[in-house]
mmCIF file of C-alpha atoms in Angstrom:
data_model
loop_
_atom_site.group_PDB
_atom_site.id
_atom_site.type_symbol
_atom_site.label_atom_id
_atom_site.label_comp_id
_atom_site.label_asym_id
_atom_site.label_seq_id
_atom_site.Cartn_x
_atom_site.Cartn_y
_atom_site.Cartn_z
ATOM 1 C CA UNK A 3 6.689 4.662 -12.869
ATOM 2 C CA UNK A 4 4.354 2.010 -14.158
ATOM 3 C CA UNK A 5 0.731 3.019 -14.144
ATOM 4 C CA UNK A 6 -2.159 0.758 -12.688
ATOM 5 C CA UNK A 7 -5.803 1.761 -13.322
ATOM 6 C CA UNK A 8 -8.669 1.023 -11.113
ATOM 7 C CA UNK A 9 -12.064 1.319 -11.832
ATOM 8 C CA UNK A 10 -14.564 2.746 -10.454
ATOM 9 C CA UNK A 11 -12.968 5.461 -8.464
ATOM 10 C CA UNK A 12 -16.506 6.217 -6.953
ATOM 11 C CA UNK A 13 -19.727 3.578 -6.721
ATOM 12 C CA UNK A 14 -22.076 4.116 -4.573
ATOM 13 C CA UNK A 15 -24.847 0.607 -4.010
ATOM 14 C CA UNK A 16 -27.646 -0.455 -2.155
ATOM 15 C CA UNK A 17 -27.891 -2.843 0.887
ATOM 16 C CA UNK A 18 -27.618 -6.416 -0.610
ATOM 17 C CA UNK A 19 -26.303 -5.782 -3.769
ATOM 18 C CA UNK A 20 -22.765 -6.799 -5.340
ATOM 19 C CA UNK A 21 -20.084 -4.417 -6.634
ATOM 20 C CA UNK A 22 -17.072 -4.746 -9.099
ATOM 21 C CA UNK A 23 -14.121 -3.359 -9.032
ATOM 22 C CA UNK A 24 -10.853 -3.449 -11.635
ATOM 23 C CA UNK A 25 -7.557 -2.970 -11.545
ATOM 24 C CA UNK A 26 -5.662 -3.114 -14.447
ATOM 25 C CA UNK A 27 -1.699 -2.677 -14.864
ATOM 26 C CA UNK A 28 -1.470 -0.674 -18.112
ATOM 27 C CA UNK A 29 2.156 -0.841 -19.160
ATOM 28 C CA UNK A 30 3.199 -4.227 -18.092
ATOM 29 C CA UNK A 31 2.647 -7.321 -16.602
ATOM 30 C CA UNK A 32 1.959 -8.392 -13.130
ATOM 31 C CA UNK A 33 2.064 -11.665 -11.680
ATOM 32 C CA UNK A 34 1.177 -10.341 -8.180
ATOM 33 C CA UNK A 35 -2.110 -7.978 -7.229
ATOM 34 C CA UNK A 36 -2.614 -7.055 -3.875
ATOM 35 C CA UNK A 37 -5.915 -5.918 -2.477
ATOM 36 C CA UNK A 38 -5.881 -3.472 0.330
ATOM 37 C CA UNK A 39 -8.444 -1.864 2.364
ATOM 38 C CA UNK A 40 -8.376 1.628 4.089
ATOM 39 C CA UNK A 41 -10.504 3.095 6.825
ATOM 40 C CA UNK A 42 -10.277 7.448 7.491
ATOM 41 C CA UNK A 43 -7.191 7.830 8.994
ATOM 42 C CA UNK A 44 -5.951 4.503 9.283
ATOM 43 C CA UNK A 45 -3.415 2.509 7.644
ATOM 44 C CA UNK A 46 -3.212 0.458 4.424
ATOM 45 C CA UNK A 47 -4.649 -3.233 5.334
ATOM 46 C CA UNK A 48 -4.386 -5.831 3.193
ATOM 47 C CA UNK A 49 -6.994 -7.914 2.061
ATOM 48 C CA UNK A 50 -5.456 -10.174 -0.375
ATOM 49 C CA UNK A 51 -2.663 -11.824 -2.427
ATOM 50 C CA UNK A 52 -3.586 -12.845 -5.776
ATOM 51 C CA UNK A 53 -0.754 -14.465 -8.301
ATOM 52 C CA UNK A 54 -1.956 -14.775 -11.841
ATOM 53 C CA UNK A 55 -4.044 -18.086 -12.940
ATOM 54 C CA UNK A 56 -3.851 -19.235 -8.960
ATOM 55 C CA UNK A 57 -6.771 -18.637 -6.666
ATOM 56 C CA UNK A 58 -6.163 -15.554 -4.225
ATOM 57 C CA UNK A 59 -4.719 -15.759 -0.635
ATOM 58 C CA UNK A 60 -6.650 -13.999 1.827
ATOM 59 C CA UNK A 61 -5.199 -12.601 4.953
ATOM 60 C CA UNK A 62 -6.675 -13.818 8.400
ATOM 61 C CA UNK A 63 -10.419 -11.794 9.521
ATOM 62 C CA UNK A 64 -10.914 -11.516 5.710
ATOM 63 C CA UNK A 65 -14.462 -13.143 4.499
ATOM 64 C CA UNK A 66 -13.496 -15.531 0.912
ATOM 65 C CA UNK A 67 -17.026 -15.427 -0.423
ATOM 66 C CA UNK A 68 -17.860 -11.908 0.233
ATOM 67 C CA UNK A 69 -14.759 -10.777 -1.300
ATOM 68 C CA UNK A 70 -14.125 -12.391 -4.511
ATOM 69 C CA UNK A 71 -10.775 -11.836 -6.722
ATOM 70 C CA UNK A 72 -9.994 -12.841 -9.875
ATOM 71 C CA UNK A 73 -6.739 -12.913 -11.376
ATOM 72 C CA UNK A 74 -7.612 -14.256 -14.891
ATOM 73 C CA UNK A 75 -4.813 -12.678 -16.682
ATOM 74 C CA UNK A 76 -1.705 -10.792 -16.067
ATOM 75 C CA UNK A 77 -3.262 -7.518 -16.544
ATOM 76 C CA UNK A 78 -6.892 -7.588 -14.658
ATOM 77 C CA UNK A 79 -7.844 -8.716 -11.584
ATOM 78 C CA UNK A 80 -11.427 -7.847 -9.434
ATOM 79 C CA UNK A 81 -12.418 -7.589 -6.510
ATOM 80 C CA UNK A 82 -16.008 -8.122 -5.928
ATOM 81 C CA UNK A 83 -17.843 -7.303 -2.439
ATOM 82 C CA UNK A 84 -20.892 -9.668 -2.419
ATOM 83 C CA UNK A 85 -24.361 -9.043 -0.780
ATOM 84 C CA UNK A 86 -22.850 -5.666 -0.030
ATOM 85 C CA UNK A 87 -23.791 -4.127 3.722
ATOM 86 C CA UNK A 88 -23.007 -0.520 4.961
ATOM 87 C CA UNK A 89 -19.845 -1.994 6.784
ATOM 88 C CA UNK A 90 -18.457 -2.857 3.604
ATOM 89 C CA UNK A 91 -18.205 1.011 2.737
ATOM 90 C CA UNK A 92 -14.535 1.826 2.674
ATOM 91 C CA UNK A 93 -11.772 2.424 0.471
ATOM 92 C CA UNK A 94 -10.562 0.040 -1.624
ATOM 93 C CA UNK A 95 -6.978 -0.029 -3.039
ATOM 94 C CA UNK A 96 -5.366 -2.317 -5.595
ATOM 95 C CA UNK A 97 -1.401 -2.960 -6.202
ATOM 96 C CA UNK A 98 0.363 -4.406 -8.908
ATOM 97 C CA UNK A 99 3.834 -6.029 -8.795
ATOM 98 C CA UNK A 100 6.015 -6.652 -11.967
ATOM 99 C CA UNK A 101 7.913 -9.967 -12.630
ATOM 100 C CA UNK A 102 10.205 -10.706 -10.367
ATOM 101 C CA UNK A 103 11.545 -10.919 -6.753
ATOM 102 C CA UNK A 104 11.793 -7.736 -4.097
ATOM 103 C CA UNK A 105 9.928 -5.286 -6.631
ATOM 104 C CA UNK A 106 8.133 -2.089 -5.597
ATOM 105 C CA UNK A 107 4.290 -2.815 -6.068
ATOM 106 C CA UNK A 108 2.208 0.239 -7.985
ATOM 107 C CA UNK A 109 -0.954 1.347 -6.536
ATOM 108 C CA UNK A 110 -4.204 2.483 -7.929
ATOM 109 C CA UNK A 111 -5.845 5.621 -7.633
ATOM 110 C CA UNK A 112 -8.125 3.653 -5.222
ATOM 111 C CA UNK A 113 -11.964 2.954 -5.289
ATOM 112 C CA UNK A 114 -14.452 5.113 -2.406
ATOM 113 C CA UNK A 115 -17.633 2.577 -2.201
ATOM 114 C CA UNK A 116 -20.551 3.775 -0.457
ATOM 115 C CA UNK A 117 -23.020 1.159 0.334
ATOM 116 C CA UNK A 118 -26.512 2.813 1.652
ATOM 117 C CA UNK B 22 -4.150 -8.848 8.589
ATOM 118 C CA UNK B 23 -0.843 -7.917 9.512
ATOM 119 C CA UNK B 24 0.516 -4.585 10.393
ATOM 120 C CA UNK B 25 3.926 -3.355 10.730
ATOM 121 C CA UNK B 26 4.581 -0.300 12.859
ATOM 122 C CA UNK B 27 2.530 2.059 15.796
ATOM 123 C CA UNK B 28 -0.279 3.759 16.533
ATOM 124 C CA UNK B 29 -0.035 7.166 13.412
ATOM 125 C CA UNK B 30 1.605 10.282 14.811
ATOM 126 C CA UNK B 31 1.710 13.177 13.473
ATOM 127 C CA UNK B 32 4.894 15.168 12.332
ATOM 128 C CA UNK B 33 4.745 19.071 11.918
ATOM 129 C CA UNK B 34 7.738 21.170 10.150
ATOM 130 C CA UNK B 35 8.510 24.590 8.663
ATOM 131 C CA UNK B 36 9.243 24.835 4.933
ATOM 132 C CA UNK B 37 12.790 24.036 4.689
ATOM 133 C CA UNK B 38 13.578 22.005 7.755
ATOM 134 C CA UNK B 39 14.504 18.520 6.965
ATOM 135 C CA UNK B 40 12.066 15.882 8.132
ATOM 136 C CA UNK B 41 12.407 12.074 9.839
ATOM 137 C CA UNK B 42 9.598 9.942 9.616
ATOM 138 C CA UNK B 43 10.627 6.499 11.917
ATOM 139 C CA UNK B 44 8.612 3.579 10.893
ATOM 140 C CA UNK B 45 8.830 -0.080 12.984
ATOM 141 C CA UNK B 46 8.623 -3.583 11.559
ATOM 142 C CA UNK B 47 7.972 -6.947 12.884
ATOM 143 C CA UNK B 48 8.938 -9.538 10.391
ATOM 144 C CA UNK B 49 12.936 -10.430 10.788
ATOM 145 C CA UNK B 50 12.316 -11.901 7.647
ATOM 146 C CA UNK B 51 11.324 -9.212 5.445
ATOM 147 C CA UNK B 52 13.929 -8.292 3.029
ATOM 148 C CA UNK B 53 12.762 -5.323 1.159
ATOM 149 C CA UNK B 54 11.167 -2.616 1.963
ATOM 150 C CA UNK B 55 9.310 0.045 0.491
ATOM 151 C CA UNK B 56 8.521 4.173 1.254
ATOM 152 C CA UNK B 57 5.106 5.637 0.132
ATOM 153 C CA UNK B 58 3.336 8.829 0.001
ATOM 154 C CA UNK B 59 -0.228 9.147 -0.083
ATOM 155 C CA UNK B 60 -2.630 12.356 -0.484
ATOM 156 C CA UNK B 61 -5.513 12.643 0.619
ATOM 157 C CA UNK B 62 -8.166 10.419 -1.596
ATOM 158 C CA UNK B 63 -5.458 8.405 -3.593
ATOM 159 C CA UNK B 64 -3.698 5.642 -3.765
ATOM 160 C CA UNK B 65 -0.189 5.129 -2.231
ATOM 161 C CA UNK B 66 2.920 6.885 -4.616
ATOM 162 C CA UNK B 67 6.381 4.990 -4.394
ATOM 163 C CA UNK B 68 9.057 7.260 -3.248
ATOM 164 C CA UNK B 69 11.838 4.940 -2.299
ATOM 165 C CA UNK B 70 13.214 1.627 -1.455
ATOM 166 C CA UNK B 71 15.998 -0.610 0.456
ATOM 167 C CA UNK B 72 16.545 -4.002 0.248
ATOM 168 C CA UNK B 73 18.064 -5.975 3.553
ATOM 169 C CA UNK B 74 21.407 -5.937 2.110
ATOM 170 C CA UNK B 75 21.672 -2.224 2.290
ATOM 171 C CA UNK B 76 21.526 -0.212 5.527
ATOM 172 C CA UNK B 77 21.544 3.400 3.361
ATOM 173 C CA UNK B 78 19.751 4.373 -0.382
ATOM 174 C CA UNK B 79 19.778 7.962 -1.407
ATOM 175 C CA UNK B 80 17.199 9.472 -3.952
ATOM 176 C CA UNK B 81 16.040 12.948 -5.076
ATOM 177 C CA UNK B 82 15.603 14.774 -1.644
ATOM 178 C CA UNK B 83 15.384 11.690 0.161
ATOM 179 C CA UNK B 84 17.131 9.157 2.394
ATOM 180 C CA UNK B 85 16.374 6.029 3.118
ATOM 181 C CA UNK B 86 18.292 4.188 6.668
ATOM 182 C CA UNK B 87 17.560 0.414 7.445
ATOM 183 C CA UNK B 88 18.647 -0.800 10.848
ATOM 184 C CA UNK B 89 17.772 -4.464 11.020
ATOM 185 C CA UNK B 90 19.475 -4.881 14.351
ATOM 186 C CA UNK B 91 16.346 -3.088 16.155
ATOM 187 C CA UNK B 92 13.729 -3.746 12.733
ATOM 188 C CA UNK B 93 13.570 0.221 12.026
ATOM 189 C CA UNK B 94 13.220 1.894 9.141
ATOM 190 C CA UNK B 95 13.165 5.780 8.585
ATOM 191 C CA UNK B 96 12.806 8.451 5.880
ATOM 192 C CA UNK B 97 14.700 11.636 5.840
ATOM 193 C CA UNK B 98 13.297 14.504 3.905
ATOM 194 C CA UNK B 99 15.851 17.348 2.927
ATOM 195 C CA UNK B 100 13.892 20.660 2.765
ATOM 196 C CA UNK B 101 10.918 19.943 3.150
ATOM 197 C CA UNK B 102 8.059 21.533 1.265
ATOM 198 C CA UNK B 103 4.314 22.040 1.482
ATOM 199 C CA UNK B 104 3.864 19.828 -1.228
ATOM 200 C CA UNK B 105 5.487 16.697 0.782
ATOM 201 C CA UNK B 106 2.639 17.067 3.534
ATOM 202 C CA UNK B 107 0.635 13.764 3.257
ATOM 203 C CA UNK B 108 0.646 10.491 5.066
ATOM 204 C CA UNK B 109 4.038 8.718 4.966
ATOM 205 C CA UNK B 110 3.773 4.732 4.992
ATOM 206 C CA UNK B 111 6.492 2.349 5.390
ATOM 207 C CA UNK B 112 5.812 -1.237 3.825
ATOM 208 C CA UNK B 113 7.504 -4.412 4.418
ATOM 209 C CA UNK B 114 8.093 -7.263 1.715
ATOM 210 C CA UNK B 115 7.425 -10.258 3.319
ATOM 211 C CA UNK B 116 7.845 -13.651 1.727
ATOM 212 C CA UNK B 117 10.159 -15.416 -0.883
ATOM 213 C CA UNK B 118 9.969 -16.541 -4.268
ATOM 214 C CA UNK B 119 6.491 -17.737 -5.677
ATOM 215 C CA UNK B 120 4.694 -15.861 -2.536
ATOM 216 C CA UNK B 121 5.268 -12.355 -1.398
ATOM 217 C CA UNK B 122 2.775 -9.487 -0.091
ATOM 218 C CA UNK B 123 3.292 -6.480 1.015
ATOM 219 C CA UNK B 124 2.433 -5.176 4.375
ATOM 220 C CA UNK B 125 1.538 -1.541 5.202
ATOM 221 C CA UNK B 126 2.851 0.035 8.460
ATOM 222 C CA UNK B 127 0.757 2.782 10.687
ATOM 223 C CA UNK B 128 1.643 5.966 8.898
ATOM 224 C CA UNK B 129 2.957 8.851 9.618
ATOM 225 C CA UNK B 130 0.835 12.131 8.689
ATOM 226 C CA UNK B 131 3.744 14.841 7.720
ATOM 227 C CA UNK B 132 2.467 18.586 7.570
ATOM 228 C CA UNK B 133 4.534 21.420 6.298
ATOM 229 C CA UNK B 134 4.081 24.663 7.362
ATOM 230 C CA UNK B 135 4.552 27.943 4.987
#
């Protein structure tokens, strides 16, 4: 399958600071990222829809300015958790989808942020 | 955001016994629909898929059913091995051209037993 990168796997930050993280679809193009969040034990939520060159759609409960994405090209997109707090520590997950309707989406290996 | 699916149960097999894993959605709409794997500490692996036309869709060791009568989904696993246990997700494609997203179901956490 098609291989999507994300970046940091690990970050641990202080109280109040902002984090980065990248997901990158290495052997093709995707017009669609999905951001997803995952507690222990729980399920797969999702965050956000973000379609190349068009500013993201966040799902209901999710804060806009505290999570920013960027979809600049059709390769990269970031999420970045603002004026991070320990409640922000989670695991974050990132999806790709090629071009084109009804297409399986390709996850990253996921990001574990600690915020202390 | 949205959820498809139940509260996560757990499934427990012997090596070799075939395994169902049931999944629920909630979106009529939804046309496609996706099965994933995860381990523990990584991201989501694609294992199969079905679009609404289809009720059936075989792959390696796998079966795929779609009943959109009653919105259920389920994954058969022919001889299972240790190296299937992880947490089985179900995800629903909801949307139509120019805006889609995918939406994760509860999970299912398979363990195989030597």
């Amino acid at each position: 399958g098609a291989v999507v990168s994300q970046h940091p796997s690990r970050v641990i930050c202080k109280s109040g600071t902002s984090v980065k993280i990248e997901c990158r679809s290495l052997d093709f193009q995707a017009t669609t990222m999905f951001w997803y969040r995952q507690f222990p034990k729980q399920s797969l939520m999702l965050m956000a829809t973000s379609n190349e060159g068009s500013k993201a759609t966040y799902e209901q409960g999710v804060e806009k300015d505290k999570f920013l994405i960027n979809h600049a090209s059709l390769t990269l997109s970031t999420l970045t958790v603002t004026s991070a707090h320990p409640e922000d520590s989670s695991f974050y997950i990132c999806s790709a989808r090629a071009v084109g309707v009804r297409t399986e989406a390709f996850f990253g290996q996921g990001t574990r942020l600690t915020v202390v | 955001g949205e959820s498809v699916g139940l509260h996560l149960p757990t499934l427990s097999v012997q090596e070799g016994d075939n395994s169902i894993i049931n999944c629920a959605y909630s979106n009529s709409a939804s046309d496609y629909f996706i099965w994933y794997k995860q381990e523990s500490g990584k991201g989501p692996q694609f294992i199969i898929d079905i679009r609404s036309n289809m009720d059936k869709r075989q792959g390696q060791r796998v079966t795929v059913l779609l009943n959109k009568t009653v919105k259920h989904l389920s994954l058969q696993i022919a001889a299972t091995q240790p190296g299937d246990s992880a947490v089985y997700f179900c995800a629903e494609n909801i949307g139509n051209t120019g805006f889609q997203k995918l939406v994760f179901g509860t999970g299912t956490r398979l363990l195989v037993s030597p």
